[in-house]
Every structure is written in C-alpha cells, then in structure tokens.
mmCIF file with all atom_site columns, C-alpha atoms in Angstrom:
data_model
loop_
_atom_site.group_PDB
_atom_site.id
_atom_site.type_symbol
_atom_site.label_atom_id
_atom_site.label_alt_id
_atom_site.label_comp_id
_atom_site.label_asym_id
_atom_site.label_entity_id
_atom_site.label_seq_id
_atom_site.pdbx_PDB_ins_code
_atom_site.Cartn_x
_atom_site.Cartn_y
_atom_site.Cartn_z
_atom_site.occupancy
_atom_site.B_iso_or_equiv
_atom_site.pdbx_formal_charge
_atom_site.auth_seq_id
_atom_site.auth_comp_id
_atom_site.auth_asym_id
_atom_site.auth_atom_id
_atom_site.pdbx_PDB_model_num
ATOM 1   C CA . GLN K 1 1   ? 115.162 104.705 82.353  1.00 84.00 ? 1   GLN K CA 1
ATOM 2   C CA . SER K 1 2   ? 114.417 103.043 85.228  1.00 93.00 ? 2   SER K CA 1
ATOM 3   C CA . VAL K 1 3   ? 115.882 103.527 89.138  1.00 95.00 ? 3   VAL K CA 1
ATOM 4   C CA . LEU K 1 4   ? 117.096 99.832  89.215  1.00 98.00 ? 4   LEU K CA 1
ATOM 5   C CA . THR K 1 5   ? 119.334 98.326  86.578  1.00 98.00 ? 5   THR K CA 1
ATOM 6   C CA . GLN K 1 6   ? 118.607 94.851  85.314  1.00 98.00 ? 6   GLN K CA 1
ATOM 7   C CA . PRO K 1 7   ? 120.010 93.038  82.780  1.00 98.00 ? 7   PRO K CA 1
ATOM 8   C CA . PRO K 1 8   ? 117.726 93.132  79.601  1.00 97.00 ? 8   PRO K CA 1
ATOM 9   C CA . SER K 1 9   ? 118.046 89.522  78.923  1.00 98.00 ? 9   SER K CA 1
ATOM 10  C CA . ALA K 1 10  ? 119.511 86.477  80.712  1.00 98.00 ? 10  ALA K CA 1
ATOM 11  C CA . SER K 1 11  ? 119.049 82.467  79.400  1.00 97.00 ? 11  SER K CA 1
ATOM 12  C CA . GLY K 1 12  ? 119.736 78.772  80.574  1.00 97.00 ? 12  GLY K CA 1
ATOM 13  C CA . THR K 1 13  ? 118.887 75.343  79.890  1.00 97.00 ? 13  THR K CA 1
ATOM 14  C CA . PRO K 1 14  ? 116.669 73.206  81.843  1.00 97.00 ? 14  PRO K CA 1
ATOM 15  C CA . GLY K 1 15  ? 118.129 72.094  84.993  1.00 97.00 ? 15  GLY K CA 1
ATOM 16  C CA . GLN K 1 16  ? 120.949 75.081  85.128  1.00 97.00 ? 16  GLN K CA 1
ATOM 17  C CA . ARG K 1 17  ? 120.912 77.668  87.999  1.00 98.00 ? 17  ARG K CA 1
ATOM 18  C CA . VAL K 1 18  ? 120.063 81.154  86.727  1.00 98.00 ? 18  VAL K CA 1
ATOM 19  C CA . THR K 1 19  ? 120.975 84.454  88.307  1.00 98.00 ? 19  THR K CA 1
ATOM 20  C CA . ILE K 1 20  ? 119.677 87.623  87.698  1.00 98.00 ? 20  ILE K CA 1
ATOM 21  C CA . SER K 1 21  ? 120.838 90.965  89.193  1.00 98.00 ? 21  SER K CA 1
ATOM 22  C CA . CYS K 1 22  ? 119.375 94.102  90.323  1.00 98.00 ? 22  CYS K CA 1
ATOM 23  C CA . SER K 1 23  ? 121.636 97.112  91.106  1.00 98.00 ? 23  SER K CA 1
ATOM 24  C CA . GLY K 1 24  ? 120.209 100.574 92.856  1.00 97.00 ? 24  GLY K CA 1
ATOM 25  C CA . GLY K 1 25  ? 121.368 102.996 95.185  1.00 97.00 ? 25  GLY K CA 1
ATOM 26  C CA . SER K 1 26  ? 121.371 103.982 99.062  1.00 97.00 ? 26  SER K CA 1
ATOM 27  C CA . SER K 1 27  ? 117.548 105.299 99.330  1.00 97.00 ? 27  SER K CA 1
ATOM 28  C CA . ASN K 1 28  ? 116.110 101.973 97.814  1.00 98.00 ? 28  ASN K CA 1
ATOM 29  C CA . ILE K 1 29  ? 118.231 98.923  97.808  1.00 97.00 ? 29  ILE K CA 1
ATOM 30  C CA . GLY K 1 30  ? 120.408 100.421 100.378 1.00 97.00 ? 30  GLY K CA 1
ATOM 31  C CA . SER K 1 31  ? 118.255 101.174 102.873 1.00 96.00 ? 31  SER K CA 1
ATOM 32  C CA . ASN K 1 32  ? 114.900 98.977  102.046 1.00 96.00 ? 32  ASN K CA 1
ATOM 33  C CA . ALA K 1 33  ? 113.652 95.335  101.132 1.00 95.00 ? 33  ALA K CA 1
ATOM 34  C CA . VAL K 1 34  ? 113.721 94.055  97.408  1.00 97.00 ? 34  VAL K CA 1
ATOM 35  C CA . ASN K 1 35  ? 110.992 92.449  95.882  1.00 97.00 ? 35  ASN K CA 1
ATOM 36  C CA . TRP K 1 36  ? 111.224 90.043  92.808  1.00 98.00 ? 36  TRP K CA 1
ATOM 37  C CA . TYR K 1 37  ? 108.262 89.911  90.220  1.00 98.00 ? 37  TYR K CA 1
ATOM 38  C CA . GLN K 1 38  ? 107.415 87.198  87.477  1.00 98.00 ? 38  GLN K CA 1
ATOM 39  C CA . GLN K 1 39  ? 105.412 88.391  84.609  1.00 98.00 ? 39  GLN K CA 1
ATOM 40  C CA . LEU K 1 40  ? 104.103 85.833  82.184  1.00 97.00 ? 40  LEU K CA 1
ATOM 41  C CA . PRO K 1 41  ? 102.787 87.598  78.929  1.00 93.00 ? 41  PRO K CA 1
ATOM 42  C CA . GLY K 1 42  ? 99.494  89.232  78.906  1.00 93.00 ? 42  GLY K CA 1
ATOM 43  C CA . THR K 1 43  ? 99.405  88.713  82.883  1.00 96.00 ? 43  THR K CA 1
ATOM 44  C CA . ALA K 1 44  ? 99.994  91.212  86.030  1.00 97.00 ? 44  ALA K CA 1
ATOM 45  C CA . PRO K 1 45  ? 103.269 90.603  87.958  1.00 97.00 ? 45  PRO K CA 1
ATOM 46  C CA . LYS K 1 46  ? 103.196 88.011  90.356  1.00 96.00 ? 46  LYS K CA 1
ATOM 47  C CA . LEU K 1 47  ? 105.113 88.219  93.507  1.00 96.00 ? 47  LEU K CA 1
ATOM 48  C CA . LEU K 1 48  ? 107.637 85.978  93.800  1.00 97.00 ? 48  LEU K CA 1
ATOM 49  C CA . ILE K 1 49  ? 110.398 86.961  96.542  1.00 97.00 ? 49  ILE K CA 1
ATOM 50  C CA . TYR K 1 50  ? 109.440 89.547  99.161  1.00 96.00 ? 50  TYR K CA 1
ATOM 51  C CA . THR K 1 51  ? 111.823 91.194  102.021 1.00 94.00 ? 51  THR K CA 1
ATOM 52  C CA . SER K 1 52  ? 114.594 90.454  99.747  1.00 89.00 ? 52  SER K CA 1
ATOM 53  C CA . ASP K 1 53  ? 114.868 86.515  100.573 1.00 92.00 ? 53  ASP K CA 1
ATOM 54  C CA . GLN K 1 54  ? 111.349 85.312  101.569 1.00 95.00 ? 54  GLN K CA 1
ATOM 55  C CA . ARG K 1 55  ? 109.101 83.435  99.107  1.00 96.00 ? 55  ARG K CA 1
ATOM 56  C CA . PRO K 1 56  ? 105.284 83.607  99.489  1.00 94.00 ? 56  PRO K CA 1
ATOM 57  C CA . SER K 1 57  ? 103.365 80.150  99.778  1.00 94.00 ? 57  SER K CA 1
ATOM 58  C CA . GLY K 1 58  ? 102.913 78.551  96.442  1.00 94.00 ? 58  GLY K CA 1
ATOM 59  C CA . VAL K 1 59  ? 106.540 79.871  94.954  1.00 96.00 ? 59  VAL K CA 1
ATOM 60  C CA . PRO K 1 60  ? 108.619 76.861  94.656  1.00 95.00 ? 60  PRO K CA 1
ATOM 61  C CA . ASP K 1 61  ? 111.963 76.768  96.775  1.00 95.00 ? 61  ASP K CA 1
ATOM 62  C CA . ARG K 1 62  ? 113.663 76.864  93.602  1.00 96.00 ? 62  ARG K CA 1
ATOM 63  C CA . PHE K 1 63  ? 113.359 80.387  93.675  1.00 97.00 ? 63  PHE K CA 1
ATOM 64  C CA . SER K 1 64  ? 115.690 82.614  95.944  1.00 97.00 ? 64  SER K CA 1
ATOM 65  C CA . GLY K 1 65  ? 116.595 86.018  96.435  1.00 96.00 ? 65  GLY K CA 1
ATOM 66  C CA . SER K 1 66  ? 119.351 87.746  98.220  1.00 96.00 ? 66  SER K CA 1
ATOM 67  C CA . ARG K 1 67  ? 120.684 91.507  98.940  1.00 96.00 ? 67  ARG K CA 1
ATOM 68  C CA . SER K 1 68  ? 123.734 92.987  99.290  1.00 95.00 ? 68  SER K CA 1
ATOM 69  C CA . GLY K 1 69  ? 124.338 96.680  100.028 1.00 96.00 ? 69  GLY K CA 1
ATOM 70  C CA . THR K 1 70  ? 122.684 98.662  97.151  1.00 97.00 ? 70  THR K CA 1
ATOM 71  C CA . SER K 1 71  ? 122.434 95.742  94.926  1.00 97.00 ? 71  SER K CA 1
ATOM 72  C CA . ALA K 1 72  ? 120.068 92.337  95.098  1.00 97.00 ? 72  ALA K CA 1
ATOM 73  C CA . SER K 1 73  ? 119.476 88.780  93.039  1.00 97.00 ? 73  SER K CA 1
ATOM 74  C CA . LEU K 1 74  ? 117.480 86.516  92.124  1.00 98.00 ? 74  LEU K CA 1
ATOM 75  C CA . ALA K 1 75  ? 118.674 82.894  91.731  1.00 98.00 ? 75  ALA K CA 1
ATOM 76  C CA . ILE K 1 76  ? 116.388 80.270  90.046  1.00 98.00 ? 76  ILE K CA 1
ATOM 77  C CA . ASN K 1 77  ? 117.837 76.542  90.575  1.00 97.00 ? 77  ASN K CA 1
ATOM 78  C CA . GLY K 1 78  ? 116.532 73.847  88.625  1.00 97.00 ? 78  GLY K CA 1
ATOM 79  C CA . LEU K 1 79  ? 115.358 75.971  85.616  1.00 97.00 ? 79  LEU K CA 1
ATOM 80  C CA . GLN K 1 80  ? 112.031 74.974  84.154  1.00 97.00 ? 80  GLN K CA 1
ATOM 81  C CA . SER K 1 81  ? 110.396 75.812  80.787  1.00 96.00 ? 81  SER K CA 1
ATOM 82  C CA . GLU K 1 82  ? 107.730 77.242  82.214  1.00 96.00 ? 82  GLU K CA 1
ATOM 83  C CA . ASP K 1 83  ? 110.216 79.814  84.245  1.00 97.00 ? 83  ASP K CA 1
ATOM 84  C CA . GLU K 1 84  ? 110.122 81.493  80.746  1.00 97.00 ? 84  GLU K CA 1
ATOM 85  C CA . ALA K 1 85  ? 109.099 85.082  81.791  1.00 97.00 ? 85  ALA K CA 1
ATOM 86  C CA . ASP K 1 86  ? 109.789 88.398  82.634  1.00 98.00 ? 86  ASP K CA 1
ATOM 87  C CA . TYR K 1 87  ? 111.362 88.958  86.022  1.00 98.00 ? 87  TYR K CA 1
ATOM 88  C CA . TYR K 1 88  ? 111.355 92.540  87.931  1.00 98.00 ? 88  TYR K CA 1
ATOM 89  C CA . CYS K 1 89  ? 113.128 93.772  90.843  1.00 98.00 ? 89  CYS K CA 1
ATOM 90  C CA . ALA K 1 90  ? 111.408 96.724  93.229  1.00 98.00 ? 90  ALA K CA 1
ATOM 91  C CA . ALA K 1 91  ? 112.117 98.510  96.243  1.00 98.00 ? 91  ALA K CA 1
ATOM 92  C CA . TRP K 1 92  ? 110.709 101.286 97.975  1.00 97.00 ? 92  TRP K CA 1
ATOM 93  C CA . ASP K 1 93  ? 112.672 104.507 97.219  1.00 97.00 ? 93  ASP K CA 1
ATOM 94  C CA . GLY K 1 94  ? 112.949 106.781 100.713 1.00 97.00 ? 94  GLY K CA 1
ATOM 95  C CA . SER K 1 95  ? 114.114 110.054 98.424  1.00 97.00 ? 95  SER K CA 1
ATOM 96  C CA . LEU K 1 96  ? 111.667 109.465 95.789  1.00 96.00 ? 96  LEU K CA 1
ATOM 97  C CA . ASN K 1 97  ? 108.950 108.491 98.096  1.00 96.00 ? 97  ASN K CA 1
ATOM 98  C CA . GLY K 1 98  ? 107.542 105.741 96.334  1.00 97.00 ? 98  GLY K CA 1
ATOM 99  C CA . TRP K 1 99  ? 108.139 102.403 94.444  1.00 98.00 ? 99  TRP K CA 1
ATOM 100 C CA . VAL K 1 100 ? 110.605 102.097 92.190  1.00 98.00 ? 100 VAL K CA 1
ATOM 101 C CA . PHE K 1 101 ? 111.352 99.204  89.589  1.00 98.00 ? 101 PHE K CA 1
ATOM 102 C CA . GLY K 1 102 ? 114.211 97.628  87.475  1.00 98.00 ? 102 GLY K CA 1
ATOM 103 C CA . GLY K 1 103 ? 113.532 97.697  83.420  1.00 97.00 ? 103 GLY K CA 1
ATOM 104 C CA . GLY K 1 104 ? 113.184 93.696  83.829  1.00 97.00 ? 104 GLY K CA 1
ATOM 105 C CA . THR K 1 105 ? 114.663 90.843  82.689  1.00 98.00 ? 105 THR K CA 1
ATOM 106 C CA . LYS K 1 106 ? 113.622 88.666  79.956  1.00 98.00 ? 106 LYS K CA 1
ATOM 107 C CA . LEU K 1 107 ? 114.677 85.054  80.827  1.00 98.00 ? 107 LEU K CA 1
ATOM 108 C CA . THR K 1 108 ? 114.620 82.344  77.764  1.00 97.00 ? 108 THR K CA 1
ATOM 109 C CA . VAL K 1 109 ? 114.890 78.661  78.531  1.00 97.00 ? 109 VAL K CA 1
ATOM 110 C CA . LEU K 1 110 ? 116.944 77.352  75.618  1.00 93.00 ? 110 LEU K CA 1
ATOM 111 C CA . GLN Q 2 1   ? 91.826  85.781  99.432  1.00 91.00 ? 1   GLN Q CA 1
ATOM 112 C CA . ALA Q 2 2   ? 91.641  89.269  98.593  1.00 96.00 ? 2   ALA Q CA 1
ATOM 113 C CA . GLN Q 2 3   ? 90.834  90.286  95.055  1.00 97.00 ? 3   GLN Q CA 1
ATOM 114 C CA . LEU Q 2 4   ? 91.644  93.320  92.861  1.00 98.00 ? 4   LEU Q CA 1
ATOM 115 C CA . GLN Q 2 5   ? 88.768  94.106  90.314  1.00 98.00 ? 5   GLN Q CA 1
ATOM 116 C CA . GLN Q 2 6   ? 89.563  97.019  88.028  1.00 98.00 ? 6   GLN Q CA 1
ATOM 117 C CA . SER Q 2 7   ? 87.174  98.760  85.535  1.00 98.00 ? 7   SER Q CA 1
ATOM 118 C CA . GLY Q 2 8   ? 87.171  101.776 83.349  1.00 96.00 ? 8   GLY Q CA 1
ATOM 119 C CA . PRO Q 2 9   ? 87.210  102.713 79.711  1.00 96.00 ? 9   PRO Q CA 1
ATOM 120 C CA . GLY Q 2 10  ? 90.060  101.594 77.151  1.00 95.00 ? 10  GLY Q CA 1
ATOM 121 C CA . LEU Q 2 11  ? 90.125  104.354 75.149  1.00 98.00 ? 11  LEU Q CA 1
ATOM 122 C CA . VAL Q 2 12  ? 90.727  108.217 76.094  1.00 98.00 ? 12  VAL Q CA 1
ATOM 123 C CA . LYS Q 2 13  ? 90.835  111.264 74.270  1.00 98.00 ? 13  LYS Q CA 1
ATOM 124 C CA . PRO Q 2 14  ? 93.930  113.478 73.949  1.00 98.00 ? 14  PRO Q CA 1
ATOM 125 C CA . SER Q 2 15  ? 93.535  116.487 77.088  1.00 97.00 ? 15  SER Q CA 1
ATOM 126 C CA . GLN Q 2 16  ? 90.645  114.339 78.667  1.00 98.00 ? 16  GLN Q CA 1
ATOM 127 C CA . THR Q 2 17  ? 90.834  112.856 82.019  1.00 98.00 ? 17  THR Q CA 1
ATOM 128 C CA . LEU Q 2 18  ? 91.540  109.150 82.320  1.00 98.00 ? 18  LEU Q CA 1
ATOM 129 C CA . SER Q 2 19  ? 89.430  107.227 85.178  1.00 98.00 ? 19  SER Q CA 1
ATOM 130 C CA . LEU Q 2 20  ? 89.886  103.741 86.302  1.00 98.00 ? 20  LEU Q CA 1
ATOM 131 C CA . THR Q 2 21  ? 88.255  102.073 89.344  1.00 98.00 ? 21  THR Q CA 1
ATOM 132 C CA . CYS Q 2 22  ? 89.664  99.281  91.485  1.00 98.00 ? 22  CYS Q CA 1
ATOM 133 C CA . ALA Q 2 23  ? 87.308  97.184  94.094  1.00 98.00 ? 23  ALA Q CA 1
ATOM 134 C CA . ILE Q 2 24  ? 88.536  95.384  96.677  1.00 98.00 ? 24  ILE Q CA 1
ATOM 135 C CA . SER Q 2 25  ? 87.207  91.888  98.120  1.00 98.00 ? 25  SER Q CA 1
ATOM 136 C CA . GLY Q 2 26  ? 88.537  90.491  100.990 1.00 97.00 ? 26  GLY Q CA 1
ATOM 137 C CA . ASP Q 2 27  ? 90.363  93.147  102.441 1.00 98.00 ? 27  ASP Q CA 1
ATOM 138 C CA . SER Q 2 28  ? 89.316  96.890  103.380 1.00 98.00 ? 28  SER Q CA 1
ATOM 139 C CA . VAL Q 2 29  ? 90.523  100.115 101.629 1.00 98.00 ? 29  VAL Q CA 1
ATOM 140 C CA . SER Q 2 30  ? 90.412  101.520 105.311 1.00 98.00 ? 30  SER Q CA 1
ATOM 141 C CA . SER Q 2 31  ? 92.954  99.235  106.562 1.00 97.00 ? 31  SER Q CA 1
ATOM 142 C CA . ASN Q 2 32  ? 95.251  100.648 109.022 1.00 97.00 ? 32  ASN Q CA 1
ATOM 143 C CA . SER Q 2 33  ? 98.438  98.293  107.525 1.00 97.00 ? 33  SER Q CA 1
ATOM 144 C CA . ALA Q 2 34  ? 97.685  98.440  103.850 1.00 98.00 ? 34  ALA Q CA 1
ATOM 145 C CA . ALA Q 2 35  ? 98.238  101.012 100.983 1.00 98.00 ? 35  ALA Q CA 1
ATOM 146 C CA . TRP Q 2 36  ? 96.306  100.998 97.798  1.00 98.00 ? 36  TRP Q CA 1
ATOM 147 C CA . ASN Q 2 37  ? 98.567  101.837 94.885  1.00 98.00 ? 37  ASN Q CA 1
ATOM 148 C CA . TRP Q 2 38  ? 98.427  102.592 91.093  1.00 98.00 ? 38  TRP Q CA 1
ATOM 149 C CA . ILE Q 2 39  ? 100.894 101.709 88.752  1.00 98.00 ? 39  ILE Q CA 1
ATOM 150 C CA . ARG Q 2 40  ? 101.312 101.661 84.894  1.00 98.00 ? 40  ARG Q CA 1
ATOM 151 C CA . GLN Q 2 41  ? 103.403 99.445  82.379  1.00 98.00 ? 41  GLN Q CA 1
ATOM 152 C CA . SER Q 2 42  ? 104.334 100.701 78.868  1.00 97.00 ? 42  SER Q CA 1
ATOM 153 C CA . PRO Q 2 43  ? 107.184 99.903  76.736  1.00 94.00 ? 43  PRO Q CA 1
ATOM 154 C CA . SER Q 2 44  ? 108.570 103.121 76.768  1.00 92.00 ? 44  SER Q CA 1
ATOM 155 C CA . ARG Q 2 45  ? 108.366 103.456 80.642  1.00 93.00 ? 45  ARG Q CA 1
ATOM 156 C CA . GLY Q 2 46  ? 108.614 99.904  82.031  1.00 95.00 ? 46  GLY Q CA 1
ATOM 157 C CA . LEU Q 2 47  ? 107.065 99.749  84.980  1.00 97.00 ? 47  LEU Q CA 1
ATOM 158 C CA . GLU Q 2 48  ? 106.135 102.925 86.694  1.00 98.00 ? 48  GLU Q CA 1
ATOM 159 C CA . TRP Q 2 49  ? 104.578 103.696 90.260  1.00 98.00 ? 49  TRP Q CA 1
ATOM 160 C CA . LEU Q 2 50  ? 101.787 106.372 90.043  1.00 98.00 ? 50  LEU Q CA 1
ATOM 161 C CA . GLY Q 2 51  ? 100.781 107.002 93.502  1.00 98.00 ? 51  GLY Q CA 1
ATOM 162 C CA . ARG Q 2 52  ? 98.958  105.571 96.333  1.00 98.00 ? 52  ARG Q CA 1
ATOM 163 C CA . THR Q 2 53  ? 96.194  106.413 99.117  1.00 98.00 ? 53  THR Q CA 1
ATOM 164 C CA . TYR Q 2 54  ? 96.535  104.803 103.070 1.00 98.00 ? 54  TYR Q CA 1
ATOM 165 C CA . TYR Q 2 55  ? 94.554  105.353 105.903 1.00 98.00 ? 55  TYR Q CA 1
ATOM 166 C CA . ARG Q 2 56  ? 96.266  105.499 109.261 1.00 97.00 ? 56  ARG Q CA 1
ATOM 167 C CA . SER Q 2 57  ? 93.760  107.287 111.334 1.00 96.00 ? 57  SER Q CA 1
ATOM 168 C CA . LYS Q 2 58  ? 93.428  109.780 108.548 1.00 97.00 ? 58  LYS Q CA 1
ATOM 169 C CA . TRP Q 2 59  ? 93.399  109.319 104.810 1.00 98.00 ? 59  TRP Q CA 1
ATOM 170 C CA . TYR Q 2 60  ? 97.156  110.110 103.113 1.00 98.00 ? 60  TYR Q CA 1
ATOM 171 C CA . ASN Q 2 61  ? 97.918  110.363 99.328  1.00 98.00 ? 61  ASN Q CA 1
ATOM 172 C CA . ASP Q 2 62  ? 101.675 110.079 97.834  1.00 97.00 ? 62  ASP Q CA 1
ATOM 173 C CA . TYR Q 2 63  ? 102.069 110.685 94.269  1.00 98.00 ? 63  TYR Q CA 1
ATOM 174 C CA . ALA Q 2 64  ? 105.285 110.157 91.559  1.00 97.00 ? 64  ALA Q CA 1
ATOM 175 C CA . VAL Q 2 65  ? 106.608 113.406 90.821  1.00 96.00 ? 65  VAL Q CA 1
ATOM 176 C CA . SER Q 2 66  ? 106.129 112.737 86.925  1.00 95.00 ? 66  SER Q CA 1
ATOM 177 C CA . VAL Q 2 67  ? 102.368 112.740 87.325  1.00 97.00 ? 67  VAL Q CA 1
ATOM 178 C CA . LYS Q 2 68  ? 101.938 114.606 90.494  1.00 97.00 ? 68  LYS Q CA 1
ATOM 179 C CA . SER Q 2 69  ? 100.063 117.988 88.586  1.00 97.00 ? 69  SER Q CA 1
ATOM 180 C CA . ARG Q 2 70  ? 97.691  115.686 87.039  1.00 98.00 ? 70  ARG Q CA 1
ATOM 181 C CA . ILE Q 2 71  ? 96.673  112.627 89.332  1.00 98.00 ? 71  ILE Q CA 1
ATOM 182 C CA . THR Q 2 72  ? 94.088  112.152 92.016  1.00 98.00 ? 72  THR Q CA 1
ATOM 183 C CA . ILE Q 2 73  ? 93.950  108.903 93.749  1.00 98.00 ? 73  ILE Q CA 1
ATOM 184 C CA . ASN Q 2 74  ? 90.922  108.592 95.992  1.00 98.00 ? 74  ASN Q CA 1
ATOM 185 C CA . PRO Q 2 75  ? 89.137  105.989 98.113  1.00 98.00 ? 75  PRO Q CA 1
ATOM 186 C CA . ASP Q 2 76  ? 85.797  105.113 98.690  1.00 98.00 ? 76  ASP Q CA 1
ATOM 187 C CA . THR Q 2 77  ? 84.766  103.717 101.982 1.00 98.00 ? 77  THR Q CA 1
ATOM 188 C CA . SER Q 2 78  ? 81.187  103.028 101.055 1.00 98.00 ? 78  SER Q CA 1
ATOM 189 C CA . LYS Q 2 79  ? 82.227  100.910 97.964  1.00 98.00 ? 79  LYS Q CA 1
ATOM 190 C CA . ASN Q 2 80  ? 85.441  99.428  99.311  1.00 98.00 ? 80  ASN Q CA 1
ATOM 191 C CA . GLN Q 2 81  ? 87.273  100.643 96.205  1.00 98.00 ? 81  GLN Q CA 1
ATOM 192 C CA . PHE Q 2 82  ? 89.806  103.488 95.149  1.00 98.00 ? 82  PHE Q CA 1
ATOM 193 C CA . SER Q 2 83  ? 89.765  105.452 92.147  1.00 98.00 ? 83  SER Q CA 1
ATOM 194 C CA . LEU Q 2 84  ? 92.731  106.861 90.117  1.00 98.00 ? 84  LEU Q CA 1
ATOM 195 C CA . GLN Q 2 85  ? 92.099  110.123 87.545  1.00 98.00 ? 85  GLN Q CA 1
ATOM 196 C CA . LEU Q 2 86  ? 94.793  111.458 85.459  1.00 98.00 ? 86  LEU Q CA 1
ATOM 197 C CA . ASN Q 2 87  ? 94.196  114.829 83.873  1.00 98.00 ? 87  ASN Q CA 1
ATOM 198 C CA . SER Q 2 88  ? 95.337  116.278 80.389  1.00 98.00 ? 88  SER Q CA 1
ATOM 199 C CA . VAL Q 2 89  ? 96.381  113.136 79.161  1.00 98.00 ? 89  VAL Q CA 1
ATOM 200 C CA . THR Q 2 90  ? 98.407  112.618 76.111  1.00 98.00 ? 90  THR Q CA 1
ATOM 201 C CA . PRO Q 2 91  ? 99.426  109.467 73.457  1.00 97.00 ? 91  PRO Q CA 1
ATOM 202 C CA . GLU Q 2 92  ? 102.255 108.717 76.253  1.00 97.00 ? 92  GLU Q CA 1
ATOM 203 C CA . ASP Q 2 93  ? 100.149 108.055 79.151  1.00 98.00 ? 93  ASP Q CA 1
ATOM 204 C CA . THR Q 2 94  ? 99.306  105.027 76.829  1.00 98.00 ? 94  THR Q CA 1
ATOM 205 C CA . ALA Q 2 95  ? 99.787  102.106 79.022  1.00 98.00 ? 95  ALA Q CA 1
ATOM 206 C CA . VAL Q 2 96  ? 98.636  99.043  81.062  1.00 98.00 ? 96  VAL Q CA 1
ATOM 207 C CA . TYR Q 2 97  ? 97.167  100.435 84.328  1.00 98.00 ? 97  TYR Q CA 1
ATOM 208 C CA . TYR Q 2 98  ? 97.225  98.170  87.462  1.00 98.00 ? 98  TYR Q CA 1
ATOM 209 C CA . CYS Q 2 99  ? 95.987  98.748  90.818  1.00 98.00 ? 99  CYS Q CA 1
ATOM 210 C CA . ALA Q 2 100 ? 97.607  96.839  93.671  1.00 98.00 ? 100 ALA Q CA 1
ATOM 211 C CA . ARG Q 2 101 ? 97.879  96.585  97.506  1.00 98.00 ? 101 ARG Q CA 1
ATOM 212 C CA . THR Q 2 102 ? 100.691 97.032  99.712  1.00 97.00 ? 102 THR Q CA 1
ATOM 213 C CA . ARG Q 2 103 ? 101.051 95.171  102.968 1.00 95.00 ? 103 ARG Q CA 1
ATOM 214 C CA . GLY Q 2 104 ? 104.569 95.789  103.567 1.00 92.00 ? 104 GLY Q CA 1
ATOM 215 C CA . HIS Q 2 105 ? 105.441 94.772  99.962  1.00 94.00 ? 105 HIS Q CA 1
ATOM 216 C CA . LEU Q 2 106 ? 103.096 95.547  96.679  1.00 96.00 ? 106 LEU Q CA 1
ATOM 217 C CA . ASP Q 2 107 ? 101.617 91.758  97.081  1.00 95.00 ? 107 ASP Q CA 1
ATOM 218 C CA . LEU Q 2 108 ? 98.398  91.820  95.084  1.00 97.00 ? 108 LEU Q CA 1
ATOM 219 C CA . TRP Q 2 109 ? 97.504  93.303  91.541  1.00 98.00 ? 109 TRP Q CA 1
ATOM 220 C CA . GLY Q 2 110 ? 94.323  93.558  89.573  1.00 98.00 ? 110 GLY Q CA 1
ATOM 221 C CA . ARG Q 2 111 ? 94.281  92.036  86.441  1.00 97.00 ? 111 ARG Q CA 1
ATOM 222 C CA . GLY Q 2 112 ? 95.255  95.205  84.391  1.00 98.00 ? 112 GLY Q CA 1
ATOM 223 C CA . THR Q 2 113 ? 93.392  97.446  82.083  1.00 98.00 ? 113 THR Q CA 1
ATOM 224 C CA . LEU Q 2 114 ? 94.984  98.703  78.674  1.00 98.00 ? 114 LEU Q CA 1
ATOM 225 C CA . VAL Q 2 115 ? 93.974  102.404 78.320  1.00 98.00 ? 115 VAL Q CA 1
ATOM 226 C CA . THR Q 2 116 ? 94.899  103.945 75.036  1.00 98.00 ? 116 THR Q CA 1
ATOM 227 C CA . VAL Q 2 117 ? 95.178  107.702 74.227  1.00 98.00 ? 117 VAL Q CA 1
ATOM 228 C CA . SER Q 2 118 ? 93.983  108.570 70.905  1.00 97.00 ? 118 SER Q CA 1
ATOM 229 C CA . SER Q 2 119 ? 91.829  110.628 69.160  1.00 95.00 ? 119 SER Q CA 1
#
C-alpha cells in the first residue's frame, strides 16, 4: 500500500479539464514539496511538476500543480489524447527518511 | 544534458544477489548538490524507493526500511557510476528497477531494467 493516496483512475474528453488528487500526511506533503510524474507504457516516469507548482522546461502550461496542507493536486487543462498515461505524485518523507509515492492514477482520454 | 545508463542481468535466481549499475554522463556522482537513487516498480508494490548515496564532504547512504538488511548502494568515482546490490532475493523482488538523480527532486531517471527472480 502506497504512502500517498491517489484515485486509481480518472477520465475526460478532449478539451476538458481534469484534476488528480494526492493525499498524504504531515511528514511528507505537509512539510515537503510535491512532485508529479507522467509515465507512458514501457517508459520511465517523466517529471511533470516539481516543488508542487513548477514546470520543467518543455512541459506544456496545460499542466499545473498545487498543494494545500497534506494534499496536492495536478490539473490538466485542454485535455489531449496524448495525455493518456499513468500519473504519480511523490514527496520526501521526513519520518521515513526517503521518497514516497502515490499508487498512481490511470488517465483515460475518452 | 545529463543521462543515466543502466546495466545488469535481467534474471536472478532466488537467494542470490541482484546487481545493477548506473553510469552517469553529464553530471558527477561526487556532486555536492545531487543524490543518486534506486527505485523499483512492480504491479503489487507500485513505485518503491530503495535507497540513495550522496556526497557532502563525505559519502552518505540512506536505505528504505523494507530492504535495509539486504541492500548496498555504492558510488564508483573512477567510473562516475553507482551500483545497487540486493541480497537474498525472492520472487517478490521481481520488478523494473530504475536509477534516478535527485537535485531537490527526482528529476532524471534511467530507462529501467526488468529484473525477474526465478529459478
């Protein structure tokens, strides 16, 4: 069972806005930044959002992140077919002294 | 553009040692602002951080509690790489293993190595 909690699935139609939640605790999201990753089948996770709300260069501004208390969320505006992937949240856990992950959310573009 | 290149066997027998190497290009294993991690992914356990090595005037290691008694992560400064050794493996250790860099966040990942534990 993953330390961070995500919904197992999400879906939307092209052009819609979709949000994915990530819930944790005081030792991880409550005190450290959240990162989001996109994973396409057969590939490694790719950094999508870091420090809760920052995008690496090359990531479209359709992707945004936020954090409040012990929860975080990833929003995708203007959903596109190529956004169909698995999405993971991650944060440093000060009590476990290691990185912890969510169980992943499979996003389907209908 | 930094890259991580993984190498190692894809099949390990139960009770033996899993060994993987991650070669670094475009960065240094001895960097004072980076850490070098091993992470694995399986359908049953999801993404699981295993441990890291990093240099801050001396070498440090941190390991996940779940594997602490069986894991060693070593840097190799002469080859600019780091390695993973996981002892006494069982079929539950079957997973895709990734090496990854931390520069504040896990920002660079290797392509992954599927390691199957089977006789």
